[in-house]
Coordinates of N, CA and C in Angstrom, one line a residue:
X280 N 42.8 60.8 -43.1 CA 41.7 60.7 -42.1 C 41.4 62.1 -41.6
X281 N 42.5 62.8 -41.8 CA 42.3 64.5 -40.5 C 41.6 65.2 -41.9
X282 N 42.3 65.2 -43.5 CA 41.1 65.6 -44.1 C 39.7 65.4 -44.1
X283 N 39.4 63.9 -44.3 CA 38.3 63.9 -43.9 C 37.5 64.2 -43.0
X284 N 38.2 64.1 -41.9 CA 37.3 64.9 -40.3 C 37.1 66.5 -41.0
X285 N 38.0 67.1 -41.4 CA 38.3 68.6 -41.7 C 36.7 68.7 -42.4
X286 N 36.4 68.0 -43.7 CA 35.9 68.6 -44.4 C 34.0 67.7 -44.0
X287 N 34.0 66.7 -43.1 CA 33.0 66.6 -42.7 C 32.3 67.3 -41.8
X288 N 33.3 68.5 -40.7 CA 32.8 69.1 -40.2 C 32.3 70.6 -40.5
X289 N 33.3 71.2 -41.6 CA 32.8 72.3 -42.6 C 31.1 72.0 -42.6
X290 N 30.6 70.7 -43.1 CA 29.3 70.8 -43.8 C 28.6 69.7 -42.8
X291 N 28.4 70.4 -42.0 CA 27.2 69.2 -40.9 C 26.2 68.9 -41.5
X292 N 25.4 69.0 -42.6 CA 23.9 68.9 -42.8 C 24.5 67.5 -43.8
X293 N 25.6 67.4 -44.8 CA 25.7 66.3 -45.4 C 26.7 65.2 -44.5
X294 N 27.0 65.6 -43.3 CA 27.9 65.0 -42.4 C 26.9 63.9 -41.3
X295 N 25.6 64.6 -41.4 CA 24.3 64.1 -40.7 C 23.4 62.9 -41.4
X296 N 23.5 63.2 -43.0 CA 22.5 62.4 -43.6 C 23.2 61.5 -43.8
X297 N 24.8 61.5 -43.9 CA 25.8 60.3 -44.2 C 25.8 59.2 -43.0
X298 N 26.0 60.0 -42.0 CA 25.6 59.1 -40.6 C 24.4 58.4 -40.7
X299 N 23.2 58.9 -40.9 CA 21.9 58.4 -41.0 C 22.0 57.2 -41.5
X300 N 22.4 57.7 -43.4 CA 22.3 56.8 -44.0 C 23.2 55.2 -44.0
X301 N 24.5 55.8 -42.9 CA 25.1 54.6 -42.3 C 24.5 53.5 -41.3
X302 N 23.9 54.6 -40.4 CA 23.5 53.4 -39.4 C 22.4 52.7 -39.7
X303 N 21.2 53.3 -41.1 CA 19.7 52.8 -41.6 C 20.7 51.5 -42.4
X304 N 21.6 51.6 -43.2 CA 22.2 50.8 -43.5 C 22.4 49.6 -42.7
X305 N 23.2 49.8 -42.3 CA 23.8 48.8 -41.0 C 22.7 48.2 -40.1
X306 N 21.9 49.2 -39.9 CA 20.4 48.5 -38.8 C 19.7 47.5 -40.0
X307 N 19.4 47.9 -41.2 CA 18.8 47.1 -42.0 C 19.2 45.4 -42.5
X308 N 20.8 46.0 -42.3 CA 21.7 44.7 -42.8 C 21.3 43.6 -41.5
X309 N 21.9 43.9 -39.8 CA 21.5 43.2 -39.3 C 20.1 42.8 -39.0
X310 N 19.4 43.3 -39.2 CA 17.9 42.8 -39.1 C 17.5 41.8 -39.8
X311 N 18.1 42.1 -41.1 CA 17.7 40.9 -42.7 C 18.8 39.4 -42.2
X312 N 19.9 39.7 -41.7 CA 20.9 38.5 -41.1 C 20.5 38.1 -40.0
X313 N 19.7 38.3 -39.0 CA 19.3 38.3 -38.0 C 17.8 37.4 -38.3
X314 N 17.3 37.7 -39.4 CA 16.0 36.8 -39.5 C 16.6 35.4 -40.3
X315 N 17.2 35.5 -41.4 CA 18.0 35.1 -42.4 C 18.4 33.8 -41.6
X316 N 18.8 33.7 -40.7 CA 20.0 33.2 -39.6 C 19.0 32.3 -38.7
X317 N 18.0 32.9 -38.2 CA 16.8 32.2 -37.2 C 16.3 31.3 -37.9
X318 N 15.9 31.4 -39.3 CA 14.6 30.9 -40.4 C 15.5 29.9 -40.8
X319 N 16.5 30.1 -41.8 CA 17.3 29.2 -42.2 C 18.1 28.5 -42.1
X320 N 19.4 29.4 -41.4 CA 20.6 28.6 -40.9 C 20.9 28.2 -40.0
X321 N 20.3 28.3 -39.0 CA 20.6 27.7 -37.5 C 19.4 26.8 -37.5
X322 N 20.1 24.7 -37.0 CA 19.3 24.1 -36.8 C 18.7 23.8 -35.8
X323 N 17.5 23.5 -36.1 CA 16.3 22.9 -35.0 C 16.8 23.0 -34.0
X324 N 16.4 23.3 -32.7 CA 16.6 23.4 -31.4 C 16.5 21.6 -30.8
X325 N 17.0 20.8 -31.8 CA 16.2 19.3 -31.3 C 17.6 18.6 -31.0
X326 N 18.2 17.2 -30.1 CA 19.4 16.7 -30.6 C 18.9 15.9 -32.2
X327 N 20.3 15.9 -32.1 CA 21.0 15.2 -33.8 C 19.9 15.9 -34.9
X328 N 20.0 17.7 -35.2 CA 19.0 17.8 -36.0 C 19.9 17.6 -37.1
X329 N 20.9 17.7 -37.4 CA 21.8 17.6 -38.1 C 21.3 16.1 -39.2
X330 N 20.5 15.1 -38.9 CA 20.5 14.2 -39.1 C 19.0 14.2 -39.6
X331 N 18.2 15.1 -39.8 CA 16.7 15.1 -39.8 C 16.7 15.1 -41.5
X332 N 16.0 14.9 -42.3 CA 15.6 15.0 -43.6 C 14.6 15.4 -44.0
X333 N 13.7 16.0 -44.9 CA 12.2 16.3 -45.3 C 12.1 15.8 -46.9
X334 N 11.1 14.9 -47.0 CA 10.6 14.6 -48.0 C 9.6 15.1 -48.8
X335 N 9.9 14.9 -50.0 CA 8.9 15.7 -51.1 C 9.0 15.0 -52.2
X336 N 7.8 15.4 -52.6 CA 7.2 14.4 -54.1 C 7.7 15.5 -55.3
X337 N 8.4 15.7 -56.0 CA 8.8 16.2 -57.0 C 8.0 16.3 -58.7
X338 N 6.6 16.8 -58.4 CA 5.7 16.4 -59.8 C 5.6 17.1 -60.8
X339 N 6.9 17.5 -61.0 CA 7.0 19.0 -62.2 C 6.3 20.1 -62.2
X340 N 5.5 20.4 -61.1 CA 4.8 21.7 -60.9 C 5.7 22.8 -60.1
X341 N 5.6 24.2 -59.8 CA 5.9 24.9 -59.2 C 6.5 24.6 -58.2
X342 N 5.7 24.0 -57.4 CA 5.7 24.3 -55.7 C 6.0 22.4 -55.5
X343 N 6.9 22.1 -55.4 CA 7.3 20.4 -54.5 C 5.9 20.0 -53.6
X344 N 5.5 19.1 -53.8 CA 4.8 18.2 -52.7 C 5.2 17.6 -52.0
X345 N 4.8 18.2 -50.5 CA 5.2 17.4 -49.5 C 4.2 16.5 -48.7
X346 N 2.7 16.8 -49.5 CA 1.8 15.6 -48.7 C 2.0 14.2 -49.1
X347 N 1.6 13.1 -48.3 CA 2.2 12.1 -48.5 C 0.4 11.5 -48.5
X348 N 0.1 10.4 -49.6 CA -1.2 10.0 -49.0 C -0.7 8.7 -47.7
X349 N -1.7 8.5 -47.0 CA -1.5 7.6 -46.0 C -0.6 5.9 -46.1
X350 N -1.2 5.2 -47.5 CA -0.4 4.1 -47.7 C 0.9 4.3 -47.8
X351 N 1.4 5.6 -48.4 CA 3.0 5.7 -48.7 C 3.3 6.2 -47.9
X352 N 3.0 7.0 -47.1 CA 3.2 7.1 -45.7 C 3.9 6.2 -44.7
X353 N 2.9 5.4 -44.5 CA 2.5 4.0 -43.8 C 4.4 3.1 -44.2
X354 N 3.9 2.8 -45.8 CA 4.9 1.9 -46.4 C 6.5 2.9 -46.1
X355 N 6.3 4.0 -46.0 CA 7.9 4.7 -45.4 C 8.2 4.6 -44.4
X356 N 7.2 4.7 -43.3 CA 7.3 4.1 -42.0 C 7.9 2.9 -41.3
X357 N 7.6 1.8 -42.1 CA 7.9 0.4 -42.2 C 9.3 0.2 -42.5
X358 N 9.4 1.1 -43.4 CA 11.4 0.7 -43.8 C 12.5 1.1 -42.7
X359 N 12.4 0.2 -42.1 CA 13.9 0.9 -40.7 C 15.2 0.2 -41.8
X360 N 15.1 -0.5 -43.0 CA 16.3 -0.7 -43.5 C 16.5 1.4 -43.9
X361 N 15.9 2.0 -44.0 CA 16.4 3.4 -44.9 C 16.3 4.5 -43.6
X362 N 15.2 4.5 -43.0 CA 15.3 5.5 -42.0 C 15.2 4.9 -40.6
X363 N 15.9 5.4 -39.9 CA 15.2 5.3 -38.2 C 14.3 5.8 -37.2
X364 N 13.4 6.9 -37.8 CA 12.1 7.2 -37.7 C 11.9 7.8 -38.8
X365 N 10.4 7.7 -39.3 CA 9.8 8.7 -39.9 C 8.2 9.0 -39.3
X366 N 8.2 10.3 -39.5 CA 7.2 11.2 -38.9 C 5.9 11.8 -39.7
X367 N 5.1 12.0 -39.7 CA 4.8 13.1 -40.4 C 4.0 14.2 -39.6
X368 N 4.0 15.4 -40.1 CA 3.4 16.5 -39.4 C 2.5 17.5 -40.1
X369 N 1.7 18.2 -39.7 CA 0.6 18.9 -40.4 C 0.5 20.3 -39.5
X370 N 1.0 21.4 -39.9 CA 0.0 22.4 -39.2 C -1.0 23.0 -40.1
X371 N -1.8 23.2 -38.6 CA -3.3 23.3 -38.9 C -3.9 24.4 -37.8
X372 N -5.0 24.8 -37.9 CA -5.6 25.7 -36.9 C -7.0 24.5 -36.6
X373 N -6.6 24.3 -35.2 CA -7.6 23.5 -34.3 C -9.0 23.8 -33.6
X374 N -10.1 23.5 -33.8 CA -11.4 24.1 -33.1 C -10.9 23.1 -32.1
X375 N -10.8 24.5 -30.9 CA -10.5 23.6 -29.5 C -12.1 24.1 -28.8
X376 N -12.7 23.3 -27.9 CA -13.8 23.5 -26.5 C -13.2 24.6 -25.9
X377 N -13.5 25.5 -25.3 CA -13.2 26.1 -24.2 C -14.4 26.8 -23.6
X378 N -14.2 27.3 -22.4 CA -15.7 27.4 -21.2 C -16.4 28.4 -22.2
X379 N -16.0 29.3 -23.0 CA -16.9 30.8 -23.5 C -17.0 29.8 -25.1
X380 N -16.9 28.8 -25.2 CA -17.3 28.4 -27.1 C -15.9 27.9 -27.7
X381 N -16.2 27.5 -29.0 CA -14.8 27.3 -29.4 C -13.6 28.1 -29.8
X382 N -12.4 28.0 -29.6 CA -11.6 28.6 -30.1 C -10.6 28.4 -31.4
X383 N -10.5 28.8 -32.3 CA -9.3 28.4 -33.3 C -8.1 28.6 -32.2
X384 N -7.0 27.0 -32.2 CA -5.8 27.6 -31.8 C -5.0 26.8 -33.1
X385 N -3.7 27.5 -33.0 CA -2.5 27.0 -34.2 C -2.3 25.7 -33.5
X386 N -1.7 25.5 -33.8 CA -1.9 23.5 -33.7 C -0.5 22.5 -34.7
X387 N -1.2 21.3 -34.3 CA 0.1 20.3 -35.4 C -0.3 19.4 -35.2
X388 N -1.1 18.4 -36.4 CA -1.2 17.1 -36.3 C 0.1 16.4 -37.1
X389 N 0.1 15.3 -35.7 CA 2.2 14.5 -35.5 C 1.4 13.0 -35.9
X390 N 2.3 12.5 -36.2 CA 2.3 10.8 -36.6 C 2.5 10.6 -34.8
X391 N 2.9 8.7 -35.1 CA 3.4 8.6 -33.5 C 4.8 8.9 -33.2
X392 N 5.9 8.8 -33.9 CA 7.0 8.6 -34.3 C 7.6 10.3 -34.0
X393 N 6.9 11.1 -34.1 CA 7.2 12.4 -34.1 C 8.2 13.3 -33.1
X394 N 7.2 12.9 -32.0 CA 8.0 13.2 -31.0 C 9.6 12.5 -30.6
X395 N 9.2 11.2 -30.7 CA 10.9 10.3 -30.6 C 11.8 10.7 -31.0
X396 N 11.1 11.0 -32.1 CA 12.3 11.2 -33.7 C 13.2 12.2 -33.5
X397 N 12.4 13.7 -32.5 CA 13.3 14.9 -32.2 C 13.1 14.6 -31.4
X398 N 13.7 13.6 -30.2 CA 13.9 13.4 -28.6 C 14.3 15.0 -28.1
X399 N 13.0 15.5 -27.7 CA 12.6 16.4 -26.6 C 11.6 15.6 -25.5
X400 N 12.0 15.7 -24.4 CA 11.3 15.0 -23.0 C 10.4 15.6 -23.1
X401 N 9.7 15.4 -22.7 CA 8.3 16.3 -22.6 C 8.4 16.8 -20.6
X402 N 7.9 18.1 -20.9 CA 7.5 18.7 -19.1 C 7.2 17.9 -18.3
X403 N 5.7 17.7 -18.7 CA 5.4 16.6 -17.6 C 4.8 15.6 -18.7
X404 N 4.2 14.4 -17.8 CA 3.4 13.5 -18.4 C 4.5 12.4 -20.0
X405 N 4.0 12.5 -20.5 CA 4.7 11.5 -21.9 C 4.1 12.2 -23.5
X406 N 4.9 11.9 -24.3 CA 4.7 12.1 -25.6 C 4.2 11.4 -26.0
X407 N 3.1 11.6 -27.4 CA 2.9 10.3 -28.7 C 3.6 9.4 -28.7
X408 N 3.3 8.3 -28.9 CA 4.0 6.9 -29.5 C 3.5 6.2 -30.7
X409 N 4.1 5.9 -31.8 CA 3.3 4.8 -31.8 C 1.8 4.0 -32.4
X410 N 2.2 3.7 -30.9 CA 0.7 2.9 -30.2 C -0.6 4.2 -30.4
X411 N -0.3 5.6 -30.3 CA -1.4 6.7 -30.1 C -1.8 6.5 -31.5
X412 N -1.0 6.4 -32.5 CA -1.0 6.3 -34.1 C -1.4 5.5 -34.6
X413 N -3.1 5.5 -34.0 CA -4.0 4.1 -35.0 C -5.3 4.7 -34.4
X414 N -6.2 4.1 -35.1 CA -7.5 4.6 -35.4 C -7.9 4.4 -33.9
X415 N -8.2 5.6 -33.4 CA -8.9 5.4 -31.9 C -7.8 5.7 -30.7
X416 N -6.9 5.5 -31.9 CA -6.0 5.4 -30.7 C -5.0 4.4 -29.3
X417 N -4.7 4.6 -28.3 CA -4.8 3.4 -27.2 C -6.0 3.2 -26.5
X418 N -6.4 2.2 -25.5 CA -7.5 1.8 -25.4 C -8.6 2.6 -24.5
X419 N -7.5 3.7 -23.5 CA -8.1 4.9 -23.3 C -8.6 6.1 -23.7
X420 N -8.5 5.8 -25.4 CA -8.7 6.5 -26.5 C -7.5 7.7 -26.7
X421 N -7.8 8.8 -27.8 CA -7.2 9.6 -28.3 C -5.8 10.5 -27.3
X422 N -5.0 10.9 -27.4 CA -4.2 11.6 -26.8 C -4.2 13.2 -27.1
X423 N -3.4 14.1 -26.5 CA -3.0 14.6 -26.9 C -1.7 15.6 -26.4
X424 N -0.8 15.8 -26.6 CA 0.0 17.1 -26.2 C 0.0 17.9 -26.4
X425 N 0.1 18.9 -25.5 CA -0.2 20.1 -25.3 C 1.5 21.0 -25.5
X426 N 1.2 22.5 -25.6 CA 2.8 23.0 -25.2 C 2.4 24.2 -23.9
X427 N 3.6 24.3 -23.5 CA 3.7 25.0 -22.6 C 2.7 26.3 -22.4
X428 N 3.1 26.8 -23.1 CA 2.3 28.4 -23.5 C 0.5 27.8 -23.6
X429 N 0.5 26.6 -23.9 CA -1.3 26.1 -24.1 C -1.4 25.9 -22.9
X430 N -0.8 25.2 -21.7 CA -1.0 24.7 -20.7 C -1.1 26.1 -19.7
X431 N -0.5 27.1 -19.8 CA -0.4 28.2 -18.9 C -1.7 29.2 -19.2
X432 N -2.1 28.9 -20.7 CA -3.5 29.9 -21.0 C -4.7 29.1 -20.4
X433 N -4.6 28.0 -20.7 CA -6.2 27.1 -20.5 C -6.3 26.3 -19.2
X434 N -5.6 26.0 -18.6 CA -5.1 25.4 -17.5 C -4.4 26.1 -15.9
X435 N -3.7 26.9 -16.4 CA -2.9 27.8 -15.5 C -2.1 27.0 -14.6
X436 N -1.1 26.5 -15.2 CA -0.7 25.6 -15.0 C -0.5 24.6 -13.8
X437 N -2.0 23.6 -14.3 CA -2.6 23.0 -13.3 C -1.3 21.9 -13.3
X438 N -0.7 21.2 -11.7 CA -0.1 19.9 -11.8 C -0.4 19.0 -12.3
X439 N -1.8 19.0 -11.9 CA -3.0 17.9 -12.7 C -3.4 17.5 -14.1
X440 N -2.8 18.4 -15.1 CA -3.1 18.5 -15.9 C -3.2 17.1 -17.2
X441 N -2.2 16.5 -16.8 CA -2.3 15.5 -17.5 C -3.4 14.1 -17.5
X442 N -4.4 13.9 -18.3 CA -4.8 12.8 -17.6 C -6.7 13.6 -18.1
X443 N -6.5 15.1 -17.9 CA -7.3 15.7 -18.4 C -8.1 16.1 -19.8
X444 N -9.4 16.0 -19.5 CA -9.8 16.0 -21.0 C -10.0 17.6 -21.6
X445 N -9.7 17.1 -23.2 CA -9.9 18.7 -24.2 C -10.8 18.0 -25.3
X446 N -11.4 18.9 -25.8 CA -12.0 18.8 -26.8 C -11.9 19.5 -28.3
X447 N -10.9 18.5 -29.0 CA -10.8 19.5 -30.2 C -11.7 18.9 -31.4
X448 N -11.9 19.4 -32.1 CA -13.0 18.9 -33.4 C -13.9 18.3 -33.3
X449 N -14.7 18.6 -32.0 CA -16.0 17.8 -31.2 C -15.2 16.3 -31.2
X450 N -14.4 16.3 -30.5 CA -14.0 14.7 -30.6 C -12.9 14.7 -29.1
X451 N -13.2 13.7 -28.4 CA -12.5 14.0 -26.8 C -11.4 13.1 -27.1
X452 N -10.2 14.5 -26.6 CA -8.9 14.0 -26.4 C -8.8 13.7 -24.6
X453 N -7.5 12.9 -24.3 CA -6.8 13.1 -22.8 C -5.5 13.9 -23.2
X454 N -5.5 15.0 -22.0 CA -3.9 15.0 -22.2 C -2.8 14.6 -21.9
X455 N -1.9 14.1 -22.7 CA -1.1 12.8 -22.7 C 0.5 13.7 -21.7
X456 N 0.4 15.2 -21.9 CA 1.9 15.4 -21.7 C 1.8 16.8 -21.9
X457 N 3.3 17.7 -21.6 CA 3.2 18.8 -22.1 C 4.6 19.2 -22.5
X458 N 4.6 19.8 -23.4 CA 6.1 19.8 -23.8 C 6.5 21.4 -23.9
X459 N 7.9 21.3 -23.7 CA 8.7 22.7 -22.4 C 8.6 24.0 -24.1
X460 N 9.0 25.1 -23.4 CA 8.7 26.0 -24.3 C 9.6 25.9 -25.5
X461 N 10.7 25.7 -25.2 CA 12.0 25.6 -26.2 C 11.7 24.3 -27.4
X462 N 10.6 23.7 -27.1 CA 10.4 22.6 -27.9 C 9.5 23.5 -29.3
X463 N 9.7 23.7 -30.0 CA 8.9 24.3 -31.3 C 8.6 22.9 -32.5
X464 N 9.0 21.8 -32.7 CA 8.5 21.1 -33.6 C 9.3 20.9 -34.9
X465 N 9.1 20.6 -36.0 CA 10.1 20.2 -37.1 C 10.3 21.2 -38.0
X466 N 9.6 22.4 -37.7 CA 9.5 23.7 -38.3 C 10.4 24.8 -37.6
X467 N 11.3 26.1 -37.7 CA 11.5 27.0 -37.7 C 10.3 27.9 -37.6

C-alpha cells in the first residue's frame, strides 16, 4: 500500500484521472442500481403486493398482449374460484374542462375492482366500486377519483371537493374521492 501511495503521488496528473475515473464509475454504478431497484425490484407501495399478478395474451408476436377485449374481461372477473379481484387499468392522457379550455392530463382508466384490489384508503371521500363499473355508472351517474397532486392544482385543496363536478371527454364526472400521494397505481 506505502508503494502505491509512493508512486501515486510522484505522478498527480495520472493520480487525478484515476480518481475521476473512480468516482464517474461508482456515480454511474449507483445511479443505474438506483433506477434498476425503483422500476423493477421493489414492490408496489400497495398491501399484499406480493400477491398481485399481470396478465397477458401470449400471440407469438414480439411484444405480449395485455389488452383484454371486454367479454374476457368481464368472464375473468366472474371467476372468484381463481382470483380474488381482478382489475383492469389503462393509462391514457385525459381532455380534462378547466376555466382557460381543455387540458391533456396523464390519467388511468380502472375497472371497479381496482382500487379494492390494492387496498389504499383513499384521502378523503371513497374509491371506485363495482357498482361505478357499468354503463352510466351509479344512479348519480359517473365517478371519478382524483389524486392528490390533481386535487392541489385544480382545486387547491378545497374540503369540498368531493361531490364536485369535472369534465373529462365532454362527459360530466362527480368526484368520488381523492387518493393520498403515496398511492401511484398498479404501475411503477
Amino acid at each position: 500500500i506505502s508503494f502505491s501511495a509512493r508512486l501515486l503521488r510522484k505522478s498527480p496528473g495520472f493520480t487525478a484521472v484515476a480518481l475521476f475515473t473512480l468516482a464517474l464509475g461508482i456515480g454511474a454504478n449507483t445511479a443505474v442500481f438506483s433506477l434498476i431497484n425503483g422500476l423493477l425490484l421493489r414492490p408496489l407501495p400497495v398491501p399484499h403486493a406480493d400477491q398481485l399478478a399481470v396478465l397477458r395474451i401470449d400471440e407469438g408476436g414480439p411484444e405480449p398482449n395485455y389488452s383484454f377485449c371486454t367479454p374476457y374481461f368481464r368472464s375473468l372477473e366472474s371467476r372468484r374460484d381463481l382470483f380474488a379481484n381482478v382489475f383492469a387499468y389503462n393509462p391514457d392522457t385525459l381532455q380534462v374542462r378547466g376555466r382557460s379550455g381543455n387540458e391533456n392530463i396523464r390519467g388511468m382508466l380502472v375497472s371497479g375492482q381496482f382500487f379494492e384490489a390494492l387496498e389504499t384508503p383513499p384521502l378523503l371521500g371513497r374509491y371506485l366500486t363495482p357498482e361505478d363499473d357499468r354503463r352510466g355508472g351509479r344512479p348519480a351517474g359517473l365517478a371519478v377519483v382524483i389524486s392528490e397532486r390533481f386535487w392541489e392544482s385544480w382545486f387547491h385543496r378545497a374540503p369540498d371537493v368531493v361531490g364536485r363536478k369535472l369534465t373529462i371527454a365532454n362527459t360530466p364526472f362527480t368526484v368520488g374521492g381523492v387518493m393520498p400521494k403515496l398511492f401511484i397505481g398498479a404501475e411503477l
